[in-house]
Amino acid sequence: MTDGSGLQAGLKNRHLSMIAIGGVIGAGLFVGSSSGIATAGPGILLSYALVGTLVVLVMRMLGEMSAANPTSGSFSAHADRALGRWAGFSIGWLYWFFWVVVLAVEATAGAKILEGWIPAVPQWGWALIVMVVLTATNLVSVGSYGEFEFWFAGIKVVAIGTFIVVGALAIFGVLPGAHTDKAGVGNLTDHGGFLPNGPGAILTGVLLVVFSFMGSEIATLAAGESEDPQRAVTKSTNSIIWRIGVFYLGSILVVVCLLPWNDPSIKEQGSYVAALDSLGIAHAGQIMNFIVLTSVLSCLNSGLYTASRMAFSLGERGDAPKAFARTTGRGVPMAAIIASVVFGFVAVFFNYAFPDTVFLFLVNSSGAVALFVWLAICASQLRMRRIIEREAPEKLVVRMWLYPYLTWATIALIVFVLGYMLTDTKGESSGRTTVLLSLLVAAAVLAVALVKERMRSGQAAVTAAETDTDTVSVG
């Protein structure tokens, strides 16, 4: 491996725009929304609106810090500076852990779809093929990652946009040739009311949808490798409101208007497939499978990119092996990518060998990391705003609204959601299990960070003492 000159600005503005848009549309939106609708009915719109507001606020804070200091370490590097080395180390490694587990989840989801189309290749074979192809893409150059993501995200955006337009025409009865007997705005209130399972179901819905929003922060990590980082961060931060409004709230509103929320097909087929099927659109299931596969590949591609760049940043700061901070002549952190994908492959193996034990532990123990990351961003912004105002106020091109009151309100909301998760005790992947296992992993990482910090302080004290001794002997 040649030792390059660090990461390179290989991402064009069009790549960044599409990464920012595609980052908020995870496979979780297509796959996970059906259980949310079944739980909260049309009121799931309030769950999505609540989490969407939370993400907008957190992204505004992250945008403020990243526009002032664009870096591939993003919130981990900001936490490092604002809260201390222990915070940057802990949140960086937790985030890396989250994405390598996501690699295994998404590779398996993609393999299931591909095996359904070409059963001659076993599921594990498809998972291997998908991982190898996307690893190769990431190893070539950051530009090839950006190009792949541009097209993957483009397909997702066009698909959801088309779905919203077609669905809206059907809801108002002007879509030619469609079966619209079940469609109508009346579905929002006709089947037990807007909140058929009571107001409490909104919070249960929050637990089901919160993790489908993870990925909106990818644009701030990628900005460090773009032509104009500050402009890229500012643009993606400012556009987050309409992106969440259109892609999440818009598409879910169409689903719950096309079909009654308690229609059994929503749970059996998935919300988007059921909605298209209800209109009599031919091959709706296969069309949706193709879109879900695209989302899965996009998520895999971005997950590998994100995990490797976080590992690179940790390596640069001395919080990971130094090899992670070395790049090839094309600006690719090869060791960081290979280490991330190896753990991804190990997790895929666990998914096939121990799905109900080891893999279930991995999934549950990474489940609440999104909320921990958001908490770290809030805490960092409280301190970082004062640092930026003191050192370089001209860099505050993006400002958090109503600082510090909205920041504190966001922290309170995240803590409330974590607390509410502890009351959810249903099933193997209950909210309580997820929070407790995630806290266990976070505590282990934090313990390593504090030991490392103590060793570093001890080393610094020894060095200082030696320097003093040398000075005295020279004098």
CSV table of C-alpha atoms in Angstrom, one decimal:
chain,number,residue,atom,x,y,z
A,1,MET,CA,0.0,0.0,0.0
A,2,THR,CA,1.4,3.4,-1.0
A,3,ASP,CA,1.1,6.0,1.7
A,4,GLY,CA,-1.0,8.7,0.0
A,5,SER,CA,-1.5,12.2,1.1
A,6,GLY,CA,-4.7,11.5,3.0
A,7,LEU,CA,-8.3,11.5,1.8
A,8,GLN,CA,-8.9,13.3,-1.5
A,9,ALA,CA,-11.7,15.6,-2.7
A,10,GLY,CA,-13.1,13.0,-5.1
A,11,LEU,CA,-16.8,13.7,-4.5
A,12,LYS,CA,-18.6,16.1,-6.9
A,13,ASN,CA,-21.5,18.3,-5.7
A,14,ARG,CA,-24.0,16.1,-7.5
A,15,HIS,CA,-22.7,13.1,-5.5
A,16,LEU,CA,-23.0,15.0,-2.3
A,17,SER,CA,-26.6,16.2,-3.1
A,18,MET,CA,-27.7,12.6,-3.8
A,19,ILE,CA,-25.9,11.1,-0.8
A,20,ALA,CA,-27.7,13.7,1.4
A,21,ILE,CA,-31.1,12.8,-0.2
A,22,GLY,CA,-30.5,9.1,-0.3
A,23,GLY,CA,-29.1,9.0,3.2
A,24,VAL,CA,-32.5,9.7,4.7
A,25,ILE,CA,-34.2,7.0,2.7
A,26,GLY,CA,-33.1,3.7,4.3
A,27,ALA,CA,-34.4,0.2,3.5
A,28,GLY,CA,-36.1,0.5,6.9
A,29,LEU,CA,-38.6,2.9,5.4
A,30,PHE,CA,-39.8,0.3,2.9
A,31,VAL,CA,-39.4,-2.7,5.2
A,32,GLY,CA,-40.2,-1.4,8.7
A,33,SER,CA,-43.2,0.9,8.1
A,34,SER,CA,-45.8,-1.9,8.0
A,35,SER,CA,-45.3,-2.8,11.7
A,36,GLY,CA,-45.5,0.9,12.6
A,37,ILE,CA,-48.8,1.3,10.7
A,38,ALA,CA,-50.2,-1.9,12.3
A,39,THR,CA,-49.3,-0.5,15.8
A,40,ALA,CA,-50.4,3.1,15.6
A,41,GLY,CA,-52.8,3.2,12.6
A,42,PRO,CA,-52.9,6.5,10.7
A,43,GLY,CA,-51.4,8.0,13.9
A,44,ILE,CA,-48.0,6.6,12.7
A,45,LEU,CA,-47.8,9.9,10.8
A,46,LEU,CA,-47.3,11.7,14.1
A,47,SER,CA,-44.6,9.1,15.1
A,48,TYR,CA,-42.7,9.9,11.8
A,49,ALA,CA,-43.3,13.7,12.3
A,50,LEU,CA,-41.9,13.5,15.9
A,51,VAL,CA,-38.8,11.5,14.9
A,52,GLY,CA,-38.4,13.7,11.8
A,53,THR,CA,-38.4,16.8,13.9
A,54,LEU,CA,-35.8,15.3,16.2
A,55,VAL,CA,-33.6,14.4,13.2
A,56,VAL,CA,-34.0,17.9,11.7
A,57,LEU,CA,-32.8,19.5,15.0
A,58,VAL,CA,-29.9,17.1,15.5
A,59,MET,CA,-28.8,17.6,11.8
A,60,ARG,CA,-29.0,21.4,12.3
A,61,MET,CA,-26.6,21.1,15.3
A,62,LEU,CA,-24.3,18.8,13.3
A,63,GLY,CA,-24.5,21.1,10.3
A,64,GLU,CA,-23.4,24.0,12.5
A,65,MET,CA,-20.3,22.2,13.7
A,66,SER,CA,-19.5,20.5,10.4
A,67,ALA,CA,-19.8,23.7,8.3
A,68,ALA,CA,-17.3,25.4,10.6
A,69,ASN,CA,-15.0,22.4,10.6
A,70,PRO,CA,-15.7,19.8,7.8
A,71,THR,CA,-13.9,16.5,8.6
A,72,SER,CA,-14.3,12.8,7.8
A,73,GLY,CA,-14.7,12.1,11.6
A,74,SER,CA,-17.8,14.4,11.7
A,75,PHE,CA,-19.5,14.2,15.1
A,76,SER,CA,-16.8,11.9,16.6
A,77,ALA,CA,-14.1,14.6,15.9
A,78,HIS,CA,-16.4,17.3,17.2
A,79,ALA,CA,-17.1,15.3,20.4
A,80,ASP,CA,-13.3,14.8,20.7
A,81,ARG,CA,-12.7,18.5,20.7
A,82,ALA,CA,-15.8,19.7,22.7
A,83,LEU,CA,-16.1,17.0,25.3
A,84,GLY,CA,-12.7,15.2,25.4
A,85,ARG,CA,-10.8,12.4,23.9
A,86,TRP,CA,-12.9,9.8,25.7
A,87,ALA,CA,-16.1,11.1,24.0
A,88,GLY,CA,-14.7,11.1,20.5
A,89,PHE,CA,-13.2,7.6,21.0
A,90,SER,CA,-16.4,6.1,22.4
A,91,ILE,CA,-18.9,7.6,20.0
A,92,GLY,CA,-16.6,6.9,17.0
A,93,TRP,CA,-16.2,3.2,17.8
A,94,LEU,CA,-19.9,2.8,18.7
A,95,TYR,CA,-20.9,4.3,15.4
A,96,TRP,CA,-18.4,2.0,13.5
A,97,PHE,CA,-19.9,-1.0,15.4
A,98,PHE,CA,-23.4,0.1,14.4
A,99,TRP,CA,-22.5,0.2,10.7
A,100,VAL,CA,-20.6,-3.1,10.5
A,101,VAL,CA,-23.7,-4.8,12.0
A,102,VAL,CA,-25.9,-3.0,9.5
A,103,LEU,CA,-23.6,-4.4,6.7
A,104,ALA,CA,-24.6,-7.9,7.8
A,105,VAL,CA,-28.3,-7.1,8.1
A,106,GLU,CA,-28.5,-5.5,4.7
A,107,ALA,CA,-26.4,-8.1,2.9
A,108,THR,CA,-28.7,-10.8,4.2
A,109,ALA,CA,-31.8,-8.8,3.2
A,110,GLY,CA,-30.4,-8.3,-0.3
A,111,ALA,CA,-29.4,-11.9,-0.6
A,112,LYS,CA,-33.0,-13.0,0.3
A,113,ILE,CA,-34.4,-11.0,-2.6
A,114,LEU,CA,-31.7,-12.1,-5.1
A,115,GLU,CA,-32.2,-15.8,-4.1
A,116,GLY,CA,-35.9,-15.4,-4.8
A,117,TRP,CA,-35.0,-14.3,-8.4
A,118,ILE,CA,-32.1,-16.8,-9.0
A,119,PRO,CA,-32.5,-19.7,-6.5
A,120,ALA,CA,-29.6,-21.6,-8.1
A,121,VAL,CA,-27.2,-19.4,-6.0
A,122,PRO,CA,-27.7,-20.0,-2.3
A,123,GLN,CA,-28.5,-17.1,0.0
A,124,TRP,CA,-25.0,-17.0,1.6
A,125,GLY,CA,-23.5,-17.0,-1.9
A,126,TRP,CA,-25.5,-13.9,-2.8
A,127,ALA,CA,-24.5,-12.2,0.5
A,128,LEU,CA,-20.9,-12.9,-0.4
A,129,ILE,CA,-21.2,-11.6,-4.0
A,130,VAL,CA,-22.9,-8.4,-2.8
A,131,MET,CA,-20.3,-7.7,-0.2
A,132,VAL,CA,-17.4,-8.4,-2.5
A,133,VAL,CA,-18.7,-6.1,-5.3
A,134,LEU,CA,-19.4,-3.2,-3.0
A,135,THR,CA,-16.0,-3.6,-1.2
A,136,ALA,CA,-14.3,-3.5,-4.6
A,137,THR,CA,-16.2,-0.3,-5.4
A,138,ASN,CA,-15.1,1.4,-2.2
A,139,LEU,CA,-11.5,0.2,-2.7
A,140,VAL,CA,-11.2,1.8,-6.2
A,141,SER,CA,-11.7,5.4,-5.2
A,142,VAL,CA,-14.1,7.7,-3.4
A,143,GLY,CA,-15.4,8.8,-6.8
A,144,SER,CA,-16.6,5.3,-7.6
A,145,TYR,CA,-18.4,5.1,-4.2
A,146,GLY,CA,-20.0,8.5,-5.0
A,147,GLU,CA,-21.0,7.4,-8.6
A,148,PHE,CA,-22.6,4.1,-7.3
A,149,GLU,CA,-24.4,6.0,-4.5
A,150,PHE,CA,-25.6,8.7,-7.0
A,151,TRP,CA,-27.4,6.0,-9.1
A,152,PHE,CA,-28.6,3.9,-6.2
A,153,ALA,CA,-30.0,7.0,-4.4
A,154,GLY,CA,-31.4,8.3,-7.7
A,155,ILE,CA,-33.5,5.2,-8.2
A,156,LYS,CA,-34.8,5.4,-4.6
A,157,VAL,CA,-35.8,9.1,-5.1
A,158,VAL,CA,-37.5,8.5,-8.4
A,159,ALA,CA,-39.3,5.5,-7.1
A,160,ILE,CA,-40.7,7.3,-4.0
A,161,GLY,CA,-41.5,10.4,-6.1
A,162,THR,CA,-43.4,8.2,-8.6
A,163,PHE,CA,-45.2,6.3,-5.8
A,164,ILE,CA,-46.4,9.6,-4.2
A,165,VAL,CA,-47.7,11.0,-7.5
A,166,VAL,CA,-49.4,7.8,-8.6
A,167,GLY,CA,-50.8,7.3,-5.1
A,168,ALA,CA,-52.1,10.9,-4.9
A,169,LEU,CA,-53.9,10.6,-8.3
A,170,ALA,CA,-55.5,7.3,-7.1
A,171,ILE,CA,-56.6,8.9,-3.8
A,172,PHE,CA,-58.4,11.6,-5.7
A,173,GLY,CA,-59.9,9.1,-8.2
A,174,VAL,CA,-58.1,10.5,-11.3
A,175,LEU,CA,-55.7,7.6,-12.0
A,176,PRO,CA,-56.9,5.9,-15.2
A,177,GLY,CA,-57.5,2.1,-15.0
A,178,ALA,CA,-56.7,1.9,-11.3
A,179,HIS,CA,-58.8,0.0,-8.7
A,180,THR,CA,-59.5,2.9,-6.2
A,181,ASP,CA,-62.5,1.4,-4.3
A,182,LYS,CA,-60.4,1.2,-1.1
A,183,ALA,CA,-58.6,4.5,-1.5
A,184,GLY,CA,-59.5,7.9,-0.1
A,185,VAL,CA,-58.7,10.5,2.6
A,186,GLY,CA,-61.5,8.9,4.7
A,187,ASN,CA,-59.1,6.1,5.5
A,188,LEU,CA,-57.3,8.4,7.9
A,189,THR,CA,-60.4,8.4,10.3
A,190,ASP,CA,-62.9,5.8,9.1
A,191,HIS,CA,-61.5,2.7,10.8
A,192,GLY,CA,-61.5,3.4,14.5
A,193,GLY,CA,-60.4,7.0,14.2
A,194,PHE,CA,-57.0,8.6,13.5
A,195,LEU,CA,-55.6,7.0,16.7
A,196,PRO,CA,-57.4,3.6,16.8
A,197,ASN,CA,-55.0,2.2,19.5
A,198,GLY,CA,-54.9,5.3,21.6
A,199,PRO,CA,-52.3,8.2,21.9
A,200,GLY,CA,-49.8,5.8,23.6
A,201,ALA,CA,-49.4,4.0,20.3
A,202,ILE,CA,-47.7,7.2,18.9
A,203,LEU,CA,-44.7,6.6,21.2
A,204,THR,CA,-44.6,2.9,20.5
A,205,GLY,CA,-44.6,3.9,16.8
A,206,VAL,CA,-41.6,6.2,17.5
A,207,LEU,CA,-39.6,3.1,18.8
A,208,LEU,CA,-40.4,1.3,15.5
A,209,VAL,CA,-39.5,4.1,13.1
A,210,VAL,CA,-36.6,5.9,14.9
A,211,PHE,CA,-33.9,3.6,13.4
A,212,SER,CA,-35.1,4.0,9.8
A,213,PHE,CA,-33.8,7.6,10.0
A,214,MET,CA,-30.2,6.6,10.8
A,215,GLY,CA,-28.0,7.7,7.8
A,216,SER,CA,-29.0,11.3,7.5
A,217,GLU,CA,-25.6,12.2,9.0
A,218,ILE,CA,-23.6,10.5,6.2
A,219,ALA,CA,-23.5,13.7,4.1
A,220,THR,CA,-21.4,15.5,6.9
A,221,LEU,CA,-18.9,12.6,6.9
A,222,ALA,CA,-18.7,12.6,3.1
A,223,ALA,CA,-18.3,16.4,2.9
A,224,GLY,CA,-14.7,16.1,4.0
A,225,GLU,CA,-14.0,14.5,0.6
A,226,SER,CA,-15.9,17.0,-1.5
A,227,GLU,CA,-14.9,19.9,-3.7
A,228,ASP,CA,-16.5,22.5,-1.4
A,229,PRO,CA,-17.1,21.0,2.0
A,230,GLN,CA,-18.7,24.0,3.7
A,231,ARG,CA,-21.2,24.5,0.8
A,232,ALA,CA,-22.0,20.8,0.8
A,233,VAL,CA,-22.7,20.7,4.5
A,234,THR,CA,-24.8,23.9,4.5
A,235,LYS,CA,-26.9,22.7,1.5
A,236,SER,CA,-27.6,19.2,3.0
A,237,THR,CA,-28.4,20.7,6.4
A,238,ASN,CA,-30.8,23.3,5.0
A,239,SER,CA,-32.6,20.7,2.8
A,240,ILE,CA,-33.2,18.1,5.5
A,241,ILE,CA,-36.7,19.4,6.3
A,242,TRP,CA,-38.2,19.0,2.8
A,243,ARG,CA,-36.4,15.7,2.4
A,244,ILE,CA,-38.0,14.2,5.5
A,245,GLY,CA,-41.3,15.9,4.8
A,246,VAL,CA,-41.6,14.5,1.2
A,247,PHE,CA,-40.0,11.1,1.4
A,248,TYR,CA,-41.2,10.0,4.9
A,249,LEU,CA,-44.4,11.9,5.7
A,250,GLY,CA,-45.5,12.2,2.1
A,251,SER,CA,-45.1,8.5,1.2
A,252,ILE,CA,-46.5,7.2,4.5
A,253,LEU,CA,-49.5,9.5,4.1
A,254,VAL,CA,-50.1,8.0,0.6
A,255,VAL,CA,-50.0,4.5,2.0
A,256,VAL,CA,-52.5,5.1,4.8
A,257,CYS,CA,-54.9,6.9,2.4
A,258,LEU,CA,-54.7,4.1,-0.3
A,259,LEU,CA,-55.6,1.3,2.2
A,260,PRO,CA,-57.3,1.1,5.6
A,261,TRP,CA,-54.6,0.8,8.2
A,262,ASN,CA,-55.9,-2.5,9.4
A,263,ASP,CA,-55.9,-4.2,6.0
A,264,PRO,CA,-54.2,-7.6,6.5
A,265,SER,CA,-52.2,-7.2,3.3
A,266,ILE,CA,-50.1,-4.3,4.8
A,267,LYS,CA,-48.6,-6.8,7.3
A,268,GLU,CA,-48.4,-9.7,4.9
A,269,GLN,CA,-46.9,-8.0,1.9
A,270,GLY,CA,-45.3,-4.8,3.3
A,271,SER,CA,-47.0,-1.4,3.3
A,272,TYR,CA,-45.7,-0.2,-0.1
A,273,VAL,CA,-46.3,-3.4,-2.0
A,274,ALA,CA,-49.8,-3.7,-0.5
A,275,ALA,CA,-50.6,-0.1,-1.5
A,276,LEU,CA,-49.5,-0.7,-5.1
A,277,ASP,CA,-51.3,-4.1,-5.3
A,278,SER,CA,-54.5,-2.5,-4.1
A,279,LEU,CA,-54.5,-0.3,-7.3
A,280,GLY,CA,-54.2,-3.4,-9.5
A,281,ILE,CA,-50.7,-2.4,-10.7
A,282,ALA,CA,-49.2,-5.5,-12.4
A,283,HIS,CA,-46.0,-7.0,-10.9
A,284,ALA,CA,-46.2,-4.5,-7.9
A,285,GLY,CA,-44.4,-7.0,-5.6
A,286,GLN,CA,-41.5,-7.4,-8.0
A,287,ILE,CA,-41.2,-3.7,-8.7
A,288,MET,CA,-41.1,-3.0,-5.0
A,289,ASN,CA,-38.5,-5.8,-4.5
A,290,PHE,CA,-36.3,-4.2,-7.0
A,291,ILE,CA,-36.6,-0.8,-5.2
A,292,VAL,CA,-36.0,-2.4,-1.8
A,293,LEU,CA,-32.9,-4.2,-3.3
A,294,THR,CA,-31.6,-0.8,-4.6
A,295,SER,CA,-32.1,0.6,-1.1
A,296,VAL,CA,-30.3,-2.3,0.5
A,297,LEU,CA,-27.3,-1.9,-1.9
A,298,SER,CA,-27.3,1.8,-1.3
A,299,CYS,CA,-27.3,1.2,2.5
A,300,LEU,CA,-24.5,-1.3,2.2
A,301,ASN,CA,-22.5,1.0,0.0
A,302,SER,CA,-22.9,3.9,2.3
A,303,GLY,CA,-22.5,1.7,5.4
A,304,LEU,CA,-19.1,0.5,4.3
A,305,TYR,CA,-18.0,4.0,3.3
A,306,THR,CA,-19.2,5.4,6.6
A,307,ALA,CA,-17.6,2.7,8.8
A,308,SER,CA,-14.3,3.0,6.9
A,309,ARG,CA,-14.1,6.8,7.2
A,310,MET,CA,-14.9,6.7,10.9
A,311,ALA,CA,-12.1,4.1,11.3
A,312,PHE,CA,-9.8,6.4,9.3
A,313,SER,CA,-10.6,9.4,11.5
A,314,LEU,CA,-10.1,7.3,14.7
A,315,GLY,CA,-6.7,6.2,13.2
A,316,GLU,CA,-5.7,9.8,12.5
A,317,ARG,CA,-6.4,10.8,16.1
A,318,GLY,CA,-4.5,7.8,17.5
A,319,ASP,CA,-7.7,6.1,18.7
A,320,ALA,CA,-7.4,3.2,16.3
A,321,PRO,CA,-4.4,1.3,14.7
A,322,LYS,CA,-2.2,3.8,12.7
A,323,ALA,CA,-2.7,1.7,9.6
A,324,PHE,CA,-6.3,2.8,9.4
A,325,ALA,CA,-5.1,6.4,8.8
A,326,ARG,CA,-3.0,5.4,5.8
A,327,THR,CA,-4.4,5.9,2.3
A,328,THR,CA,-3.5,4.6,-1.2
A,329,GLY,CA,-2.3,6.9,-4.0
A,330,ARG,CA,-6.0,7.4,-4.8
A,331,GLY,CA,-6.9,8.6,-1.3
A,332,VAL,CA,-8.6,5.4,-0.3
A,333,PRO,CA,-8.1,4.2,3.4
A,334,MET,CA,-7.6,0.6,2.4
A,335,ALA,CA,-6.9,-0.9,5.8
A,336,ALA,CA,-9.9,0.9,7.3
A,337,ILE,CA,-12.2,-0.5,4.5
A,338,ILE,CA,-10.8,-4.1,4.8
A,339,ALA,CA,-11.1,-4.1,8.6
A,340,SER,CA,-14.7,-2.9,8.4
A,341,VAL,CA,-15.7,-5.4,5.7
A,342,VAL,CA,-14.0,-8.3,7.6
A,343,PHE,CA,-16.2,-7.6,10.6
A,344,GLY,CA,-19.1,-7.3,8.3
A,345,PHE,CA,-18.3,-10.8,6.8
A,346,VAL,CA,-18.0,-12.2,10.4
A,347,ALA,CA,-21.4,-10.8,11.3
A,348,VAL,CA,-22.9,-12.3,8.1
A,349,PHE,CA,-21.5,-15.6,9.2
A,350,PHE,CA,-23.0,-15.2,12.6
A,351,ASN,CA,-26.3,-14.5,10.9
A,352,TYR,CA,-26.3,-17.9,9.2
A,353,ALA,CA,-24.6,-19.9,12.0
A,354,PHE,CA,-26.1,-18.3,15.2
A,355,PRO,CA,-29.2,-16.2,14.1
A,356,ASP,CA,-31.0,-16.5,17.5
A,357,THR,CA,-28.0,-16.0,19.8
A,358,VAL,CA,-24.8,-14.2,18.6
A,359,PHE,CA,-26.4,-12.3,15.7
A,360,LEU,CA,-29.5,-11.3,17.8
A,361,PHE,CA,-27.1,-10.0,20.4
A,362,LEU,CA,-25.2,-7.9,17.8
A,363,VAL,CA,-28.4,-6.4,16.4
A,364,ASN,CA,-29.9,-5.6,19.8
A,365,SER,CA,-26.7,-4.2,21.2
A,366,SER,CA,-26.3,-1.8,18.3
A,367,GLY,CA,-30.0,-0.8,18.2
A,368,ALA,CA,-29.9,2.3,20.5
A,369,VAL,CA,-26.6,3.6,19.1
A,370,ALA,CA,-28.5,6.1,16.8
A,371,LEU,CA,-29.9,7.7,19.9
A,372,PHE,CA,-26.5,7.7,21.7
A,373,VAL,CA,-24.9,9.4,18.6
A,374,TRP,CA,-27.7,12.0,18.6
A,375,LEU,CA,-27.1,12.7,22.3
A,376,ALA,CA,-23.4,13.1,21.7
A,377,ILE,CA,-24.1,15.6,18.8
A,378,CYS,CA,-26.3,17.7,21.1
A,379,ALA,CA,-23.8,17.7,24.0
A,380,SER,CA,-21.0,18.6,21.6
A,381,GLN,CA,-22.9,21.5,20.0
A,382,LEU,CA,-23.6,23.0,23.4
A,383,ARG,CA,-19.8,23.3,24.0
A,384,MET,CA,-18.7,23.8,20.4
A,385,ARG,CA,-20.8,26.8,19.7
A,386,ARG,CA,-19.0,28.8,22.4
A,387,ILE,CA,-15.6,27.6,21.1
A,388,ILE,CA,-16.4,28.7,17.5
A,389,GLU,CA,-17.8,32.0,18.7
A,390,ARG,CA,-14.6,32.6,20.6
A,391,GLU,CA,-12.1,31.4,18.0
A,392,ALA,CA,-13.7,32.0,14.5
A,393,PRO,CA,-17.2,33.5,14.6
A,394,GLU,CA,-17.1,34.0,10.8
A,395,LYS,CA,-17.3,30.2,10.4
A,396,LEU,CA,-20.8,30.1,11.9
A,397,VAL,CA,-22.5,30.0,8.5
A,398,VAL,CA,-25.1,27.5,9.8
A,399,ARG,CA,-26.6,28.3,13.2
A,400,MET,CA,-28.8,26.1,15.5
A,401,TRP,CA,-32.1,27.8,16.0
A,402,LEU,CA,-33.0,29.2,19.5
A,403,TYR,CA,-29.6,28.1,21.0
A,404,PRO,CA,-29.3,26.7,23.6
A,405,TYR,CA,-33.0,26.2,24.5
A,406,LEU,CA,-33.8,23.9,21.5
A,407,THR,CA,-30.6,21.9,22.0
A,408,TRP,CA,-31.6,21.2,25.6
A,409,ALA,CA,-35.2,20.4,24.5
A,410,THR,CA,-33.8,17.9,22.0
A,411,ILE,CA,-31.6,16.3,24.7
A,412,ALA,CA,-34.7,15.9,26.9
A,413,LEU,CA,-36.7,14.3,24.0
A,414,ILE,CA,-34.0,11.8,23.3
A,415,VAL,CA,-33.6,10.9,27.0
A,416,PHE,CA,-37.4,10.5,27.1
A,417,VAL,CA,-37.5,8.1,24.1
A,418,LEU,CA,-34.7,6.0,25.7
A,419,GLY,CA,-36.6,6.0,29.0
A,420,TYR,CA,-39.8,5.0,27.2
A,421,MET,CA,-37.9,2.2,25.4
A,422,LEU,CA,-37.1,0.7,28.8
A,423,THR,CA,-40.9,0.2,29.4
A,424,ASP,CA,-41.2,-1.9,26.2
A,425,THR,CA,-40.7,-5.6,27.2
A,426,LYS,CA,-42.3,-7.5,24.3
A,427,GLY,CA,-40.3,-10.0,22.4
A,428,GLU,CA,-36.6,-10.8,22.0
A,429,SER,CA,-35.9,-7.5,20.4
A,430,SER,CA,-37.9,-5.4,22.9
A,431,GLY,CA,-37.0,-1.8,23.6
A,432,ARG,CA,-35.7,-2.7,27.1
A,433,THR,CA,-33.4,-5.4,25.7
A,434,THR,CA,-32.1,-3.1,23.0
A,435,VAL,CA,-31.3,-0.2,25.4
A,436,LEU,CA,-29.8,-2.4,28.1
A,437,LEU,CA,-27.5,-4.3,25.6
A,438,SER,CA,-26.6,-1.1,23.8
A,439,LEU,CA,-25.7,0.5,27.2
A,440,LEU,CA,-23.6,-2.6,28.0
A,441,VAL,CA,-21.6,-2.3,24.8
A,442,ALA,CA,-21.3,1.5,25.3
A,443,ALA,CA,-20.1,1.0,28.9
A,444,ALA,CA,-17.4,-1.4,27.6
A,445,VAL,CA,-16.2,1.0,24.9
A,446,LEU,CA,-16.3,3.9,27.5
A,447,ALA,CA,-14.2,1.8,29.9
A,448,VAL,CA,-11.5,1.3,27.2
A,449,ALA,CA,-11.6,5.0,26.4
A,450,LEU,CA,-11.1,6.0,30.0
A,451,VAL,CA,-8.2,3.5,30.5
A,452,LYS,CA,-6.6,4.8,27.3
A,453,GLU,CA,-7.0,8.4,28.6
A,454,ARG,CA,-5.4,7.5,31.9
A,455,MET,CA,-2.5,5.8,30.2
A,456,ARG,CA,-2.1,8.8,27.9
A,457,SER,CA,-2.1,11.2,30.9
A,458,GLY,CA,0.4,9.0,32.7
A,459,GLN,CA,2.7,9.0,29.7
A,460,ALA,CA,2.4,12.8,29.3
A,461,ALA,CA,3.3,13.3,33.0
A,462,VAL,CA,6.4,11.0,32.6
A,463,THR,CA,7.5,12.9,29.5
A,464,ALA,CA,7.0,16.3,31.3
A,465,ALA,CA,9.0,15.1,34.3
A,466,GLU,CA,11.8,13.9,32.0
A,467,THR,CA,11.8,17.2,30.2
A,468,ASP,CA,12.0,19.1,33.5
A,469,THR,CA,14.9,16.8,34.6
A,470,ASP,CA,16.8,17.5,31.4
A,471,THR,CA,16.2,21.3,31.8
A,472,VAL,CA,17.6,21.2,35.4
A,473,SER,CA,20.7,19.2,34.4
A,474,VAL,CA,21.4,21.5,31.5
A,475,GLY,CA,21.0,24.6,33.8
